[in-house]
GROMACS .gro file of C-alpha atoms in nm:
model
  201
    1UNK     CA    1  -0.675  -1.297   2.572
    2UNK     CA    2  -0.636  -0.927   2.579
    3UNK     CA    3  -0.432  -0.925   2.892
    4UNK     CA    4  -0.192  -1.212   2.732
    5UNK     CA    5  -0.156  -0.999   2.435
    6UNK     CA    6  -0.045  -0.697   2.643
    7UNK     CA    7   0.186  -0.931   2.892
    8UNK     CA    8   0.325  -1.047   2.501
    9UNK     CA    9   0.409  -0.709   2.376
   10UNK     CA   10   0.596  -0.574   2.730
   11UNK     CA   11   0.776  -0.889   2.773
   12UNK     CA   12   0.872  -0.801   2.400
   13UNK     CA   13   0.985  -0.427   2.425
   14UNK     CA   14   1.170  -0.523   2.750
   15UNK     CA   15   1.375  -0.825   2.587
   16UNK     CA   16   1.460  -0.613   2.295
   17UNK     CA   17   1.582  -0.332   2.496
   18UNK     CA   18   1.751  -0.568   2.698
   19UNK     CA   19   1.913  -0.684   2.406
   20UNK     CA   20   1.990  -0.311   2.339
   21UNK     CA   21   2.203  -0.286   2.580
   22UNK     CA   22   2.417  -0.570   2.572
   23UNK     CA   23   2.495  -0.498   2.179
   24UNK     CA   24   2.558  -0.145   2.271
   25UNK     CA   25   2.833  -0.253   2.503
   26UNK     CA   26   3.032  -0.450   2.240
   27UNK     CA   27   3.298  -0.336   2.019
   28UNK     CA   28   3.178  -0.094   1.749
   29UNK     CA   29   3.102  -0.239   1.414
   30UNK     CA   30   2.932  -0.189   1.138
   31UNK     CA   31   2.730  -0.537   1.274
   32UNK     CA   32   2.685  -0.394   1.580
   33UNK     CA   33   2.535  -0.082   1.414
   34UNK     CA   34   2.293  -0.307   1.185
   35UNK     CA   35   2.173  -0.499   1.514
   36UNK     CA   36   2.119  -0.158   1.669
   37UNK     CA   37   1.923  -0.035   1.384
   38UNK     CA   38   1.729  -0.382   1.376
   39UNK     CA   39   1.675  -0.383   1.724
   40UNK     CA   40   1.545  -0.023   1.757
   41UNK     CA   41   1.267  -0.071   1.475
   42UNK     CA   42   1.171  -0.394   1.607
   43UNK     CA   43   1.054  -0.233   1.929
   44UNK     CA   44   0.902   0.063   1.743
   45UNK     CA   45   0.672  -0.223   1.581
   46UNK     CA   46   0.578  -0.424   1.929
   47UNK     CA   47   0.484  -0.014   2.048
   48UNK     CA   48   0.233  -0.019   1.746
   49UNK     CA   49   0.147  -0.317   1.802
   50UNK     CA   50   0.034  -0.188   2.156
   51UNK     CA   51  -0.090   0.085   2.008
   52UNK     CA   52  -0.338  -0.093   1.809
   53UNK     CA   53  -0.480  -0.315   2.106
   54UNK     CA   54  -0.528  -0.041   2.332
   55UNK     CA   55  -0.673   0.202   2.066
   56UNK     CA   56  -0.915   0.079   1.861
   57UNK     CA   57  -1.217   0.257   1.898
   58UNK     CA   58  -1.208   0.376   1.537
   59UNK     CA   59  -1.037   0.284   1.194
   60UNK     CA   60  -0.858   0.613   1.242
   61UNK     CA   61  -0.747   0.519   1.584
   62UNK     CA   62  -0.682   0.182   1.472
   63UNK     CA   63  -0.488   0.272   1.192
   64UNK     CA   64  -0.258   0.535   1.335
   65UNK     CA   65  -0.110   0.208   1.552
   66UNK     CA   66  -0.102   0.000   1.233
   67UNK     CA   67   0.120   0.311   1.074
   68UNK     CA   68   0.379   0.303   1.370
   69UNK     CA   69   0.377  -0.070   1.293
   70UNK     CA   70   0.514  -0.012   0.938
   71UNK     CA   71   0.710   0.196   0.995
   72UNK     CA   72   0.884  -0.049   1.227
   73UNK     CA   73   0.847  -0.334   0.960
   74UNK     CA   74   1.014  -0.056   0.677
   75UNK     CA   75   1.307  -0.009   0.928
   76UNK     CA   76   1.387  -0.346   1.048
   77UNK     CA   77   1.366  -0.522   0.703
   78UNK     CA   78   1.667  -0.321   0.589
   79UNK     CA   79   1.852  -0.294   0.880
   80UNK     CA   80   1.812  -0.738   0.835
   81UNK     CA   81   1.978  -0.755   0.555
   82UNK     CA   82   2.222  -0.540   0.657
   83UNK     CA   83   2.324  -0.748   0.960
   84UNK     CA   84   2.284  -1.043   0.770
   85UNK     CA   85   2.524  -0.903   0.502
   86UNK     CA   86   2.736  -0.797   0.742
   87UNK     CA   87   2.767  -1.119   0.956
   88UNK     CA   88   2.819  -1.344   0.625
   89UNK     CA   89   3.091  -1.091   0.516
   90UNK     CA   90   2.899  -1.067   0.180
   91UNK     CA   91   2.853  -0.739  -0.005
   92UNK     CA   92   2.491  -0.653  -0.094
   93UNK     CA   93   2.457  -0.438  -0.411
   94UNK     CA   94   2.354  -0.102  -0.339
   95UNK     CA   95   2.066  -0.078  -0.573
   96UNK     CA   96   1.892  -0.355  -0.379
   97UNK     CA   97   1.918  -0.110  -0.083
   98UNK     CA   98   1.786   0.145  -0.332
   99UNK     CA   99   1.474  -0.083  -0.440
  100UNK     CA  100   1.421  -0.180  -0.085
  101UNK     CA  101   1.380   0.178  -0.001
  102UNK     CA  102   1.178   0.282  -0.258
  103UNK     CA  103   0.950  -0.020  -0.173
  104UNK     CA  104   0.931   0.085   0.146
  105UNK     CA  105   0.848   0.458   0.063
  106UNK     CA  106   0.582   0.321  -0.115
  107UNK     CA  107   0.438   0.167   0.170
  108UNK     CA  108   0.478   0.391   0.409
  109UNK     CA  109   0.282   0.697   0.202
  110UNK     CA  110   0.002   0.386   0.127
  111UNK     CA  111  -0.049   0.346   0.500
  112UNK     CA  112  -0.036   0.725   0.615
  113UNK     CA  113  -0.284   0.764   0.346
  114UNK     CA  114  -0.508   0.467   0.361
  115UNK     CA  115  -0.806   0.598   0.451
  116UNK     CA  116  -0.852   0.811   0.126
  117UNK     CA  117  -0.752   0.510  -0.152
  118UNK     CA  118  -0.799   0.146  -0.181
  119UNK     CA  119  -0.412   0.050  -0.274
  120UNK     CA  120  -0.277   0.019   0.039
  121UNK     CA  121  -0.665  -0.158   0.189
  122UNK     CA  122  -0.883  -0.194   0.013
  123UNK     CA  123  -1.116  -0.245   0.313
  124UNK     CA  124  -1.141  -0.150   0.702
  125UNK     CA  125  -1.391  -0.214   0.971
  126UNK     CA  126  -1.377  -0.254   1.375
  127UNK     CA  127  -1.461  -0.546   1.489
  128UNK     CA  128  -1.706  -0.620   1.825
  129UNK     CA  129  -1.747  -1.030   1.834
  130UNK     CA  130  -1.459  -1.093   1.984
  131UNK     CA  131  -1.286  -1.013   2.341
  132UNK     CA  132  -1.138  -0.672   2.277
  133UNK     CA  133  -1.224  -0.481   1.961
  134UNK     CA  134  -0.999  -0.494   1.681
  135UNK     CA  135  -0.952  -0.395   1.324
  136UNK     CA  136  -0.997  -0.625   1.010
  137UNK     CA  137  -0.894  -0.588   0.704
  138UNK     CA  138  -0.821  -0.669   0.319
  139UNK     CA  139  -0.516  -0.604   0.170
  140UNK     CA  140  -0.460  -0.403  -0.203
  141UNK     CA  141  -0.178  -0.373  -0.422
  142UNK     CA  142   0.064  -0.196  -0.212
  143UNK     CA  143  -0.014  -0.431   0.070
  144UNK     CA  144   0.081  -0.701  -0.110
  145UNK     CA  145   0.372  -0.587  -0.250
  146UNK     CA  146   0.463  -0.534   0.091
  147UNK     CA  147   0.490  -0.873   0.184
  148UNK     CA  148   0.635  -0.981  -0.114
  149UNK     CA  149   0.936  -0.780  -0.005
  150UNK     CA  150   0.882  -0.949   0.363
  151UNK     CA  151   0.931  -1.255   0.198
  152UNK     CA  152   1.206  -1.232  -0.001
  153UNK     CA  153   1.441  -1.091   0.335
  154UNK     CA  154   1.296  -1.321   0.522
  155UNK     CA  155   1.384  -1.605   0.330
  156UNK     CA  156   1.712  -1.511   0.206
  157UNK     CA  157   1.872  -1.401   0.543
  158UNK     CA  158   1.847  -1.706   0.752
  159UNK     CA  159   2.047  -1.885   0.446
  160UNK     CA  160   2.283  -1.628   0.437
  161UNK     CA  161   2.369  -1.634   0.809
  162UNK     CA  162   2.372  -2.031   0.763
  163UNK     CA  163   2.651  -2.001   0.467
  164UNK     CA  164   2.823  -1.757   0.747
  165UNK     CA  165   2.806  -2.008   1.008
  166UNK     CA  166   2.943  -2.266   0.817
  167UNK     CA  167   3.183  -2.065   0.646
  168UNK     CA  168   3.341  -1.980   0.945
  169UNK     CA  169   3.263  -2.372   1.155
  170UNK     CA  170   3.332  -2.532   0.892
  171UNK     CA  171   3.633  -2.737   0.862
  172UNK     CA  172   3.694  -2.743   0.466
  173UNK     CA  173   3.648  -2.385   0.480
  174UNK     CA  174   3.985  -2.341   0.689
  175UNK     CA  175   4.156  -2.564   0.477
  176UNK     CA  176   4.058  -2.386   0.177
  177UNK     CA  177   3.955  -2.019   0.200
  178UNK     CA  178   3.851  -2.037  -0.160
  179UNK     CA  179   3.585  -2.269  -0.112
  180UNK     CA  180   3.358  -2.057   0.178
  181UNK     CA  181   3.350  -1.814  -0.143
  182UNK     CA  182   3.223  -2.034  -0.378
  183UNK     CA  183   2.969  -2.239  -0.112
  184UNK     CA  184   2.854  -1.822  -0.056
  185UNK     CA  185   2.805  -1.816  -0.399
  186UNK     CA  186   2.617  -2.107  -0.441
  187UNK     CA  187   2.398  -2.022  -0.147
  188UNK     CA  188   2.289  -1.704  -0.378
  189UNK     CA  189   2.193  -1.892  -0.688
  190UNK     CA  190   2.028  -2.116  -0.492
  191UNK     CA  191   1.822  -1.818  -0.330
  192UNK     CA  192   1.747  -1.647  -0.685
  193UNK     CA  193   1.569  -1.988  -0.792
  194UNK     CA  194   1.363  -1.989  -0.482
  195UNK     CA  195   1.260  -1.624  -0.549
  196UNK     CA  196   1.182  -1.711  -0.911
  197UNK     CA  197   0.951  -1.975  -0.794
  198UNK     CA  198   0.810  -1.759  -0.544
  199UNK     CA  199   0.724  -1.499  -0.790
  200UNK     CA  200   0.598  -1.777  -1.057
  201UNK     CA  201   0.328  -1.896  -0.761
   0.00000   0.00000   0.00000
């Protein structure tokens, strides 16, 4: 299982720089710049994901590839919904950039710091039983908070690039260029309600 893992991981990083490469060679964009961006801090977090197989003799060593990992997640999540934002040609208000980042600032000091508060884990042990040692453990505050934020990009962007696709597929869109504004728009609300829900679970 360990040796899949690792086979996982470099068929990852290599697809991703692949991928690298072939954006890289397109006309400039502010897209193309978001992929990049994406791209880049999506192979940061397969590396700590590496990390964290190989070295995890320790909770320290454990956790040092579990901090590269965030650090990946932190990156990637904005540079998401800035493709995403980017590909639907719909602006994203600046101060959701600026809670985004101050979400992930959080985070990133709870991590680096783990091992001397409870916020971030509130508990962290190696484990032996299984077929390569490993690190478990149980999410606090910050943690959770975390994937709250994971969430909430996660769901939203596939939508958004959906209203892009068929904004631009879409035959009553050509006939009307009003109406790919208002099926954008409608695509929104209908992403705030899911959020509210999410939040009211």
């Amino acid at each position: 299982m360990f040796y899949v893992l690792e086979a996982v991981n470099i068929a990852a990083i290599l697809l991703m720089l692949s991928m690298l490469v072939v954006v890289i060679r397109q006309q400039p964009s502010r897209a193309q710049m978001a992929f990049v961006l994406y791209d880049v801090f999506t192979v940061i977090f397969v590396i700590g994901v590496q990390l964290e197989l190989m070295h995890a003799d320790t909770v320290g060593e454990a956790l040092s590839g579990l901090c590269v990992q965030y650090v990946g997640q932190a990156g990637f999540l904005m540079a998401l919904l800035w493709f995403a934002s980017e590909f639907a040609y719909l602006k994203i208000p600046g101060w959701i950039y600026i809670i985004q980042a101050a979400i992930n600032t959080v985070v990133l000091v709870g991590v680096f710091t783990a091992e001397h508060h409870p916020y971030f884990y509130s508990s962290m042990k190696i484990l032996n039983d299984g077929m390569y040692q490993r690190i478990n453990v149980s999410g606090g505050i910050i943690w959770e908070i975390h994937y709250v934020h994971m969430a909430a990009v996660l769901l939203y962007d596939p939508d958004l690039l959906w209203c892009a696709l068929q904004t631009k597929y879409g035959n009553t869109e050509k006939k009307n260029p009003l109406y790919s504004g208002r099926k954008r728009n409608l695509c929104l609300r209908t992403d705030i309600k899911r959020f509210r829900s999410l939040w009211q679970l």
